[in-house]
PDB file of C-alpha atoms and ligand atoms in Angstrom:
ATOM      1  CA  MET A   1      18.981 -85.967  28.835  1.00  0.00           C
ATOM      2  CA  THR A   2      16.237 -84.741  26.531  1.00  0.00           C
ATOM      3  CA  ASP A   3      12.759 -85.922  27.340  1.00  0.00           C
ATOM      4  CA  ASP A   4      12.394 -88.300  24.416  1.00  0.00           C
ATOM      5  CA  GLY A   5      13.795 -91.372  26.121  1.00  0.00           C
ATOM      6  CA  ILE A   6      12.497 -93.187  29.179  1.00  0.00           C
ATOM      7  CA  ARG A   7      13.120 -91.938  32.662  1.00  0.00           C
ATOM      8  CA  LEU A   8      12.384 -93.768  35.903  1.00  0.00           C
ATOM      9  CA  HIS A   9      12.638 -91.803  39.101  1.00  0.00           C
ATOM     10  CA  SER A  10      12.703 -93.532  42.468  1.00  0.00           C
ATOM     11  CA  VAL A  11      10.477 -96.373  41.270  1.00  0.00           C
ATOM     12  CA  THR A  12       9.330 -98.808  43.947  1.00  0.00           C
ATOM     13  CA  ARG A  13       7.063-101.774  43.261  1.00  0.00           C
ATOM     14  CA  ARG A  14       5.711-103.896  46.097  1.00  0.00           C
ATOM     15  CA  PHE A  15       3.612-106.997  45.716  1.00  0.00           C
ATOM     16  CA  GLY A  16       1.300-108.278  48.433  1.00  0.00           C
ATOM     17  CA  SER A  17       1.052-106.890  51.936  1.00  0.00           C
ATOM     18  CA  GLY A  18       1.954-107.660  55.523  1.00  0.00           C
ATOM     19  CA  SER A  19       4.371-110.479  56.204  1.00  0.00           C
ATOM     20  CA  THR A  20       4.181-111.791  52.620  1.00  0.00           C
ATOM     21  CA  ALA A  21       4.981-108.430  51.016  1.00  0.00           C
ATOM     22  CA  VAL A  22       7.770-108.456  48.413  1.00  0.00           C
ATOM     23  CA  THR A  23       9.628-105.337  47.315  1.00  0.00           C
ATOM     24  CA  ALA A  24      10.480-106.178  43.712  1.00  0.00           C
ATOM     25  CA  LEU A  25      11.866-102.715  42.935  1.00  0.00           C
ATOM     26  CA  ASP A  26      13.290-100.504  45.635  1.00  0.00           C
ATOM     27  CA  GLY A  27      13.810 -96.891  44.596  1.00  0.00           C
ATOM     28  CA  VAL A  28      15.166 -97.405  41.091  1.00  0.00           C
ATOM     29  CA  SER A  29      16.215 -94.305  39.141  1.00  0.00           C
ATOM     30  CA  LEU A  30      17.385 -94.876  35.584  1.00  0.00           C
ATOM     31  CA  ALA A  31      17.243 -93.166  32.206  1.00  0.00           C
ATOM     32  CA  PHE A  32      17.276 -94.852  28.806  1.00  0.00           C
ATOM     33  CA  SER A  33      18.247 -92.241  26.214  1.00  0.00           C
ATOM     34  CA  ARG A  34      16.962 -92.330  22.693  1.00  0.00           C
ATOM     35  CA  GLY A  35      19.006 -94.398  20.257  1.00  0.00           C
ATOM     36  CA  THR A  36      20.792 -96.409  22.931  1.00  0.00           C
ATOM     37  CA  PHE A  37      20.879-100.144  23.611  1.00  0.00           C
ATOM     38  CA  THR A  38      20.766-101.119  27.301  1.00  0.00           C
ATOM     39  CA  ALA A  39      21.012-104.598  28.800  1.00  0.00           C
ATOM     40  CA  VAL A  40      19.608-105.302  32.269  1.00  0.00           C
ATOM     41  CA  MET A  41      21.218-108.128  34.233  1.00  0.00           C
ATOM     42  CA  GLY A  42      20.904-109.520  37.732  1.00  0.00           C
ATOM     43  CA  PRO A  43      20.161-112.695  39.659  1.00  0.00           C
ATOM     44  CA  SER A  44      16.797-114.404  39.342  1.00  0.00           C
ATOM     45  CA  GLY A  45      14.205-112.493  41.374  1.00  0.00           C
ATOM     46  CA  SER A  46      16.233-109.255  41.369  1.00  0.00           C
ATOM     47  CA  GLY A  47      13.392-107.309  39.723  1.00  0.00           C
ATOM     48  CA  LYS A  48      14.424-107.279  36.054  1.00  0.00           C
ATOM     49  CA  SER A  49      11.026-108.228  34.636  1.00  0.00           C
ATOM     50  CA  THR A  50       9.235-105.890  37.028  1.00  0.00           C
ATOM     51  CA  LEU A  51      11.543-103.062  35.942  1.00  0.00           C
ATOM     52  CA  LEU A  52      10.712-103.662  32.267  1.00  0.00           C
ATOM     53  CA  GLN A  53       6.974-103.964  32.958  1.00  0.00           C
ATOM     54  CA  CYS A  54       6.965-100.687  34.902  1.00  0.00           C
ATOM     55  CA  ALA A  55       9.084 -98.881  32.286  1.00  0.00           C
ATOM     56  CA  ALA A  56       6.777-100.132  29.513  1.00  0.00           C
ATOM     57  CA  GLY A  57       3.574 -99.125  31.274  1.00  0.00           C
ATOM     58  CA  LEU A  58       2.448-102.751  31.599  1.00  0.00           C
ATOM     59  CA  ASP A  59       2.592-102.501  35.381  1.00  0.00           C
ATOM     60  CA  ARG A  60       2.220 -99.551  37.734  1.00  0.00           C
ATOM     61  CA  PRO A  61       4.835 -98.700  40.369  1.00  0.00           C
ATOM     62  CA  THR A  62       3.711 -98.483  43.993  1.00  0.00           C
ATOM     63  CA  SER A  63       5.558 -95.150  44.123  1.00  0.00           C
ATOM     64  CA  GLY A  64       7.920 -93.117  41.976  1.00  0.00           C
ATOM     65  CA  SER A  65       7.545 -91.893  38.429  1.00  0.00           C
ATOM     66  CA  VAL A  66       8.017 -93.217  34.902  1.00  0.00           C
ATOM     67  CA  ALA A  67       8.133 -90.819  31.946  1.00  0.00           C
ATOM     68  CA  VAL A  68       8.151 -91.867  28.293  1.00  0.00           C
ATOM     69  CA  GLY A  69       9.037 -89.096  25.855  1.00  0.00           C
ATOM     70  CA  GLY A  70       8.189 -86.551  28.545  1.00  0.00           C
ATOM     71  CA  THR A  71       4.771 -88.087  29.310  1.00  0.00           C
ATOM     72  CA  GLU A  72       4.322 -89.186  32.909  1.00  0.00           C
ATOM     73  CA  LEU A  73       2.787 -92.676  32.883  1.00  0.00           C
ATOM     74  CA  THR A  74       1.894 -93.108  36.525  1.00  0.00           C
ATOM     75  CA  THR A  75      -0.920 -90.556  36.431  1.00  0.00           C
ATOM     76  CA  LEU A  76      -2.473 -91.679  33.138  1.00  0.00           C
ATOM     77  CA  SER A  77      -5.851 -93.435  33.110  1.00  0.00           C
ATOM     78  CA  GLU A  78      -5.896 -97.074  31.972  1.00  0.00           C
ATOM     79  CA  THR A  79      -7.300 -96.015  28.605  1.00  0.00           C
ATOM     80  CA  ARG A  80      -4.695 -93.329  27.961  1.00  0.00           C
ATOM     81  CA  LEU A  81      -1.955 -95.682  29.131  1.00  0.00           C
ATOM     82  CA  THR A  82      -3.125 -98.393  26.716  1.00  0.00           C
ATOM     83  CA  LEU A  83      -3.123 -95.910  23.848  1.00  0.00           C
ATOM     84  CA  LEU A  84       0.362 -94.663  24.706  1.00  0.00           C
ATOM     85  CA  ARG A  85       1.644 -98.229  24.985  1.00  0.00           C
ATOM     86  CA  ARG A  86       0.232 -99.159  21.591  1.00  0.00           C
ATOM     87  CA  LYS A  87       1.835 -96.161  19.956  1.00  0.00           C
ATOM     88  CA  ARG A  88       5.169 -95.853  21.662  1.00  0.00           C
ATOM     89  CA  ILE A  89       6.145 -99.181  23.200  1.00  0.00           C
ATOM     90  CA  GLY A  90       7.171-102.482  21.640  1.00  0.00           C
ATOM     91  CA  PHE A  91       7.662-105.616  23.762  1.00  0.00           C
ATOM     92  CA  VAL A  92       9.095-109.040  22.998  1.00  0.00           C
ATOM     93  CA  PHE A  93       9.248-111.962  25.394  1.00  0.00           C
ATOM     94  CA  GLN A  94      11.274-115.126  25.795  1.00  0.00           C
ATOM     95  CA  ALA A  95       8.251-117.156  24.656  1.00  0.00           C
ATOM     96  CA  PHE A  96       7.479-115.580  21.315  1.00  0.00           C
ATOM     97  CA  ASN A  97       3.710-115.380  22.049  1.00  0.00           C
ATOM     98  CA  LEU A  98       2.665-115.560  18.408  1.00  0.00           C
ATOM     99  CA  LEU A  99      -0.882-116.612  17.589  1.00  0.00           C
ATOM    100  CA  PRO A 100      -0.505-120.109  16.090  1.00  0.00           C
ATOM    101  CA  SER A 101      -3.491-119.882  13.740  1.00  0.00           C
ATOM    102  CA  LEU A 102      -2.249-116.679  12.088  1.00  0.00           C
ATOM    103  CA  THR A 103       0.426-116.346   9.404  1.00  0.00           C
ATOM    104  CA  ALA A 104       3.556-114.273  10.013  1.00  0.00           C
ATOM    105  CA  GLU A 105       2.065-111.252   8.249  1.00  0.00           C
ATOM    106  CA  GLN A 106      -1.236-111.583  10.149  1.00  0.00           C
ATOM    107  CA  ASN A 107       0.656-111.750  13.454  1.00  0.00           C
ATOM    108  CA  VAL A 108       2.669-108.678  12.498  1.00  0.00           C
ATOM    109  CA  ALA A 109      -0.471-106.762  11.483  1.00  0.00           C
ATOM    110  CA  LEU A 110      -2.238-107.543  14.762  1.00  0.00           C
ATOM    111  CA  PRO A 111      -1.173-104.459  16.773  1.00  0.00           C
ATOM    112  CA  LEU A 112      -2.496-102.203  14.000  1.00  0.00           C
ATOM    113  CA  ARG A 113      -5.802-104.086  13.915  1.00  0.00           C
ATOM    114  CA  LEU A 114      -6.080-103.858  17.701  1.00  0.00           C
ATOM    115  CA  ALA A 115      -5.577-100.103  17.380  1.00  0.00           C
ATOM    116  CA  GLY A 116      -8.448-100.012  14.882  1.00  0.00           C
ATOM    117  CA  ARG A 117      -6.174 -99.263  11.938  1.00  0.00           C
ATOM    118  CA  ARG A 118      -6.226-101.028   8.623  1.00  0.00           C
ATOM    119  CA  PRO A 119      -2.787-102.549   8.097  1.00  0.00           C
ATOM    120  CA  LYS A 120      -1.226-101.782   4.734  1.00  0.00           C
ATOM    121  CA  LYS A 121       0.240-104.851   3.092  1.00  0.00           C
ATOM    122  CA  ALA A 122       3.360-102.938   2.002  1.00  0.00           C
ATOM    123  CA  GLN A 123       3.990-101.766   5.555  1.00  0.00           C
ATOM    124  CA  VAL A 124       3.712-105.315   6.935  1.00  0.00           C
ATOM    125  CA  ARG A 125       5.995-106.669   4.209  1.00  0.00           C
ATOM    126  CA  GLU A 126       8.531-103.906   4.793  1.00  0.00           C
ATOM    127  CA  VAL A 127       8.892-104.700   8.497  1.00  0.00           C
ATOM    128  CA  LEU A 128       9.086-108.459   7.784  1.00  0.00           C
ATOM    129  CA  HIS A 129      11.771-107.652   5.227  1.00  0.00           C
ATOM    130  CA  ARG A 130      13.662-105.650   7.864  1.00  0.00           C
ATOM    131  CA  VAL A 131      13.885-108.706  10.105  1.00  0.00           C
ATOM    132  CA  GLY A 132      14.957-110.854   7.144  1.00  0.00           C
ATOM    133  CA  LEU A 133      11.655-112.684   6.709  1.00  0.00           C
ATOM    134  CA  GLY A 134      10.385-111.127   3.502  1.00  0.00           C
ATOM    135  CA  ASP A 135       9.916-114.593   2.028  1.00  0.00           C
ATOM    136  CA  ARG A 136       8.085-116.085   5.036  1.00  0.00           C
ATOM    137  CA  ALA A 137       5.037-113.811   5.194  1.00  0.00           C
ATOM    138  CA  ARG A 138       2.519-116.594   4.580  1.00  0.00           C
ATOM    139  CA  HIS A 139       4.063-119.105   6.987  1.00  0.00           C
ATOM    140  CA  ARG A 140       2.457-120.015  10.292  1.00  0.00           C
ATOM    141  CA  PRO A 141       4.553-120.103  13.491  1.00  0.00           C
ATOM    142  CA  THR A 142       4.813-123.935  13.471  1.00  0.00           C
ATOM    143  CA  GLU A 143       6.383-123.703  10.000  1.00  0.00           C
ATOM    144  CA  LEU A 144       9.134-121.412  11.282  1.00  0.00           C
ATOM    145  CA  SER A 145      12.258-122.031  13.383  1.00  0.00           C
ATOM    146  CA  GLY A 146      12.567-120.512  16.874  1.00  0.00           C
ATOM    147  CA  GLY A 147      14.798-117.726  15.581  1.00  0.00           C
ATOM    148  CA  GLN A 148      12.365-116.954  12.775  1.00  0.00           C
ATOM    149  CA  GLN A 149       9.442-116.917  15.226  1.00  0.00           C
ATOM    150  CA  GLN A 150      11.283-114.440  17.442  1.00  0.00           C
ATOM    151  CA  ARG A 151      11.947-112.287  14.372  1.00  0.00           C
ATOM    152  CA  VAL A 152       8.208-112.318  13.607  1.00  0.00           C
ATOM    153  CA  ALA A 153       7.613-111.217  17.209  1.00  0.00           C
ATOM    154  CA  LEU A 154      10.187-108.431  16.663  1.00  0.00           C
ATOM    155  CA  ALA A 155       8.453-107.353  13.462  1.00  0.00           C
ATOM    156  CA  ARG A 156       5.138-107.324  15.332  1.00  0.00           C
ATOM    157  CA  ALA A 157       6.674-105.143  18.048  1.00  0.00           C
ATOM    158  CA  LEU A 158       8.136-102.770  15.432  1.00  0.00           C
ATOM    159  CA  ILE A 159       5.107-102.339  13.154  1.00  0.00           C
ATOM    160  CA  THR A 160       3.849 -99.374  15.186  1.00  0.00           C
ATOM    161  CA  ARG A 161       7.303 -97.735  15.062  1.00  0.00           C
ATOM    162  CA  PRO A 162       7.654 -97.675  18.860  1.00  0.00           C
ATOM    163  CA  ASP A 163       9.919 -95.171  20.601  1.00  0.00           C
ATOM    164  CA  VAL A 164      11.294 -97.963  22.748  1.00  0.00           C
ATOM    165  CA  LEU A 165      11.604-101.688  22.184  1.00  0.00           C
ATOM    166  CA  PHE A 166      11.723-103.825  25.328  1.00  0.00           C
ATOM    167  CA  GLY A 167      12.841-107.445  25.358  1.00  0.00           C
ATOM    168  CA  ASP A 168      12.536-109.709  28.408  1.00  0.00           C
ATOM    169  CA  GLU A 169      15.160-112.374  27.703  1.00  0.00           C
ATOM    170  CA  PRO A 170      14.352-112.275  23.973  1.00  0.00           C
ATOM    171  CA  THR A 171      17.149-114.719  23.165  1.00  0.00           C
ATOM    172  CA  GLY A 172      16.574-116.930  26.227  1.00  0.00           C
ATOM    173  CA  ALA A 173      14.808-119.666  24.256  1.00  0.00           C
ATOM    174  CA  LEU A 174      17.182-119.607  21.277  1.00  0.00           C
ATOM    175  CA  ASP A 175      20.398-121.502  20.645  1.00  0.00           C
ATOM    176  CA  SER A 176      23.472-119.286  20.717  1.00  0.00           C
ATOM    177  CA  ARG A 177      23.859-118.937  16.941  1.00  0.00           C
ATOM    178  CA  THR A 178      20.203-118.017  16.403  1.00  0.00           C
ATOM    179  CA  GLY A 179      20.316-115.756  19.454  1.00  0.00           C
ATOM    180  CA  ARG A 180      23.245-113.920  17.912  1.00  0.00           C
ATOM    181  CA  GLU A 181      21.284-113.327  14.694  1.00  0.00           C
ATOM    182  CA  VAL A 182      18.506-111.694  16.713  1.00  0.00           C
ATOM    183  CA  LEU A 183      21.034-109.621  18.694  1.00  0.00           C
ATOM    184  CA  THR A 184      22.751-108.476  15.495  1.00  0.00           C
ATOM    185  CA  LEU A 185      19.345-107.419  14.217  1.00  0.00           C
ATOM    186  CA  LEU A 186      18.665-105.417  17.398  1.00  0.00           C
ATOM    187  CA  ARG A 187      22.107-103.812  17.256  1.00  0.00           C
ATOM    188  CA  GLY A 188      21.495-102.824  13.629  1.00  0.00           C
ATOM    189  CA  MET A 189      18.167-101.206  14.523  1.00  0.00           C
ATOM    190  CA  VAL A 190      19.907 -99.077  17.136  1.00  0.00           C
ATOM    191  CA  ASP A 191      22.797 -98.125  14.845  1.00  0.00           C
ATOM    192  CA  ARG A 192      20.832 -97.578  11.618  1.00  0.00           C
ATOM    193  CA  ASP A 193      17.411 -96.411  12.775  1.00  0.00           C
ATOM    194  CA  GLY A 194      18.203 -94.860  16.159  1.00  0.00           C
ATOM    195  CA  GLN A 195      15.871 -97.366  17.813  1.00  0.00           C
ATOM    196  CA  THR A 196      15.975 -97.392  21.618  1.00  0.00           C
ATOM    197  CA  VAL A 197      16.295-100.935  22.991  1.00  0.00           C
ATOM    198  CA  VAL A 198      16.161-102.179  26.585  1.00  0.00           C
ATOM    199  CA  MET A 199      16.759-105.900  27.024  1.00  0.00           C
ATOM    200  CA  VAL A 200      16.907-108.243  30.004  1.00  0.00           C
ATOM    201  CA  THR A 201      19.390-111.066  29.621  1.00  0.00           C
ATOM    202  CA  HIS A 202      21.291-113.651  31.677  1.00  0.00           C
ATOM    203  CA  ASP A 203      23.917-114.040  28.990  1.00  0.00           C
ATOM    204  CA  PRO A 204      27.087-111.880  29.126  1.00  0.00           C
ATOM    205  CA  VAL A 205      27.607-112.382  25.375  1.00  0.00           C
ATOM    206  CA  ALA A 206      24.086-111.101  24.658  1.00  0.00           C
ATOM    207  CA  ALA A 207      24.655-108.178  27.031  1.00  0.00           C
ATOM    208  CA  SER A 208      27.883-107.273  25.210  1.00  0.00           C
ATOM    209  CA  TYR A 209      25.792-106.228  22.172  1.00  0.00           C
ATOM    210  CA  ALA A 210      24.420-103.362  24.297  1.00  0.00           C
ATOM    211  CA  ASP A 211      26.075 -99.978  24.857  1.00  0.00           C
ATOM    212  CA  ARG A 212      25.501-100.213  28.564  1.00  0.00           C
ATOM    213  CA  VAL A 213      24.742-102.960  31.076  1.00  0.00           C
ATOM    214  CA  VAL A 214      22.755-102.102  34.212  1.00  0.00           C
ATOM    215  CA  PHE A 215      22.939-104.550  37.125  1.00  0.00           C
ATOM    216  CA  LEU A 216      20.064-105.115  39.522  1.00  0.00           C
ATOM    217  CA  VAL A 217      20.386-106.791  42.910  1.00  0.00           C
ATOM    218  CA  ASP A 218      17.434-107.108  45.310  1.00  0.00           C
ATOM    219  CA  GLY A 219      15.414-104.548  43.385  1.00  0.00           C
ATOM    220  CA  ARG A 220      18.154-101.928  43.397  1.00  0.00           C
ATOM    221  CA  VAL A 221      20.583-100.706  40.763  1.00  0.00           C
ATOM    222  CA  ASN A 222      23.967-102.125  41.631  1.00  0.00           C
ATOM    223  CA  GLY A 223      26.391-100.575  39.179  1.00  0.00           C
ATOM    224  CA  GLU A 224      26.680-100.451  35.434  1.00  0.00           C
ATOM    225  CA  LEU A 225      29.228-101.050  32.689  1.00  0.00           C
ATOM    226  CA  ARG A 226      29.555 -99.185  29.396  1.00  0.00           C
ATOM    227  CA  GLY A 227      31.053-100.580  26.219  1.00  0.00           C
ATOM    228  CA  ALA A 228      32.111-103.734  28.042  1.00  0.00           C
ATOM    229  CA  VAL A 229      33.121-106.990  26.370  1.00  0.00           C
ATOM    230  CA  ALA A 230      31.518-110.298  27.392  1.00  0.00           C
ATOM    231  CA  GLY A 231      34.453-111.268  29.630  1.00  0.00           C
ATOM    232  CA  ASP A 232      34.195-108.102  31.725  1.00  0.00           C
ATOM    233  CA  ILE A 233      30.436-108.525  32.033  1.00  0.00           C
ATOM    234  CA  ALA A 234      30.783-112.165  33.085  1.00  0.00           C
ATOM    235  CA  ALA A 235      33.375-111.180  35.696  1.00  0.00           C
ATOM    236  CA  HIS A 236      31.014-108.529  37.097  1.00  0.00           C
ATOM    237  CA  VAL A 237      28.135-111.039  37.284  1.00  0.00           C
ATOM    238  CA  THR A 238      30.360-113.501  39.161  1.00  0.00           C
ATOM    239  CA  LYS A 239      31.403-110.767  41.590  1.00  0.00           C
ATOM    240  CA  LEU A 240      27.755-109.829  42.272  1.00  0.00           C
ATOM    241  CA  GLU A 241      26.786-113.454  42.864  1.00  0.00           C
ATOM    242  CA  ALA A 242      29.702-113.912  45.240  1.00  0.00           C
ATOM    243  CA  ALA A 243      28.835-110.790  47.268  1.00  0.00           C
ATOM    244  CA  PRO A 244      27.448-111.536  50.756  1.00  0.00           C
ATOM    245  CA  CYS A 245      23.750-110.759  51.214  1.00  0.00           C
TER     246      CYS A 245
HETATM  247  P1  ADP B 301      13.488-111.254  37.694  1.00  0.00           P
HETATM  248  O1  ADP B 301      12.826-110.931  36.399  1.00  0.00           O
HETATM  249  O2  ADP B 301      14.759-110.501  37.959  1.00  0.00           O
HETATM  250  O3  ADP B 301      13.705-112.724  37.900  1.00  0.00           O
HETATM  251  P2  ADP B 301      10.978-110.354  38.839  1.00  0.00           P
HETATM  252  O4  ADP B 301      10.873-108.920  38.498  1.00  0.00           O
HETATM  253  O5  ADP B 301      10.158-111.313  38.047  1.00  0.00           O
HETATM  254  O6  ADP B 301      12.511-110.793  38.892  1.00  0.00           O
HETATM  255  O7  ADP B 301      10.547-110.546  40.364  1.00  0.00           O
HETATM  256  C1  ADP B 301      11.125-109.770  41.424  1.00  0.00           C
HETATM  257  C2  ADP B 301      10.474-110.203  42.750  1.00  0.00           C
HETATM  258  O8  ADP B 301       9.101-109.825  42.734  1.00  0.00           O
HETATM  259  C3  ADP B 301      10.508-111.694  42.989  1.00  0.00           C
HETATM  260  O9  ADP B 301      10.667-111.912  44.366  1.00  0.00           O
HETATM  261  C4  ADP B 301       9.140-112.136  42.518  1.00  0.00           C
HETATM  262  O10 ADP B 301       8.742-113.305  43.196  1.00  0.00           O
HETATM  263  C5  ADP B 301       8.268-110.956  42.901  1.00  0.00           C
HETATM  264  N1  ADP B 301       7.107-110.795  42.002  1.00  0.00           N
HETATM  265  C6  ADP B 301       7.155-110.491  40.680  1.00  0.00           C
HETATM  266  N2  ADP B 301       5.907-110.399  40.168  1.00  0.00           N
HETATM  267  C7  ADP B 301       5.065-110.662  41.202  1.00  0.00           C
HETATM  268  C8  ADP B 301       3.641-110.717  41.324  1.00  0.00           C
HETATM  269  N3  ADP B 301       2.841-110.476  40.282  1.00  0.00           N
HETATM  270  N4  ADP B 301       3.123-111.028  42.535  1.00  0.00           N
HETATM  271  C9  ADP B 301       3.918-111.251  43.597  1.00  0.00           C
HETATM  272  N5  ADP B 301       5.258-111.217  43.548  1.00  0.00           N
HETATM  273  C10 ADP B 301       5.832-110.923  42.376  1.00  0.00           C
HETATM  274 MG1   MG B 302      12.313-112.133  34.770  1.00  0.00          MG
END
């Protein structure tokens, strides 16, 4: 793989110490190549969120390495890491985390303001247009549906043109039809713009939008499927859940 994707090598993340210590990630090695769409699945508590947080530079592994576009994150200072995150990483969550007092366009412009840049109106409108919300720029979150709010969150994550877009159950709070609209949008970004997307999901249908599904069990990678349909993914999930501990 070229060095412009994300590469995790032997990443371990422990929380706490002594008898209450939890190993959330246990020697995970994975690469997410540029322009690919990866889904991460696994039982609750298997380390999915921790994996995303470590890959996105929001959390630091206890050991192992994480490289984004060839830059090793684990040795960066907090300041350099924050700068890299702002420039190269986009993140959306299950709860959309929009600021309720700001309009859609103000929410979308926020990352640029935080980076000390003056957002250009045309740039903000263009990214809102890309997520199909060109006509909702002046609306506040409470005036938008759940699917529209998540699309504002997507636009906010995309305004800095990140190398990688991470989603931690981005469709988890949406009904299936609205969830599918968001997934179609993500798929289109990968296919049209070469966006790299890594998404945690519980839903085999959501995962089937990805090129590849990586399964985590007890903080370890436990197989993967490529180009699988929802039925195959669901069958794999059932098999993992049935496996003895
Ligand atoms: P998932 O997203 O797959 O449900 P998580 O990555 O959130 O799993 O959590 C993996 C394990 O790490 C769980 O046992 C969880 O309780 C533990 N964990 C996650 N974050 C923390 C934390 N900040 N402090 C202590 N334990 C944590
Ligand atoms: Mg989680």
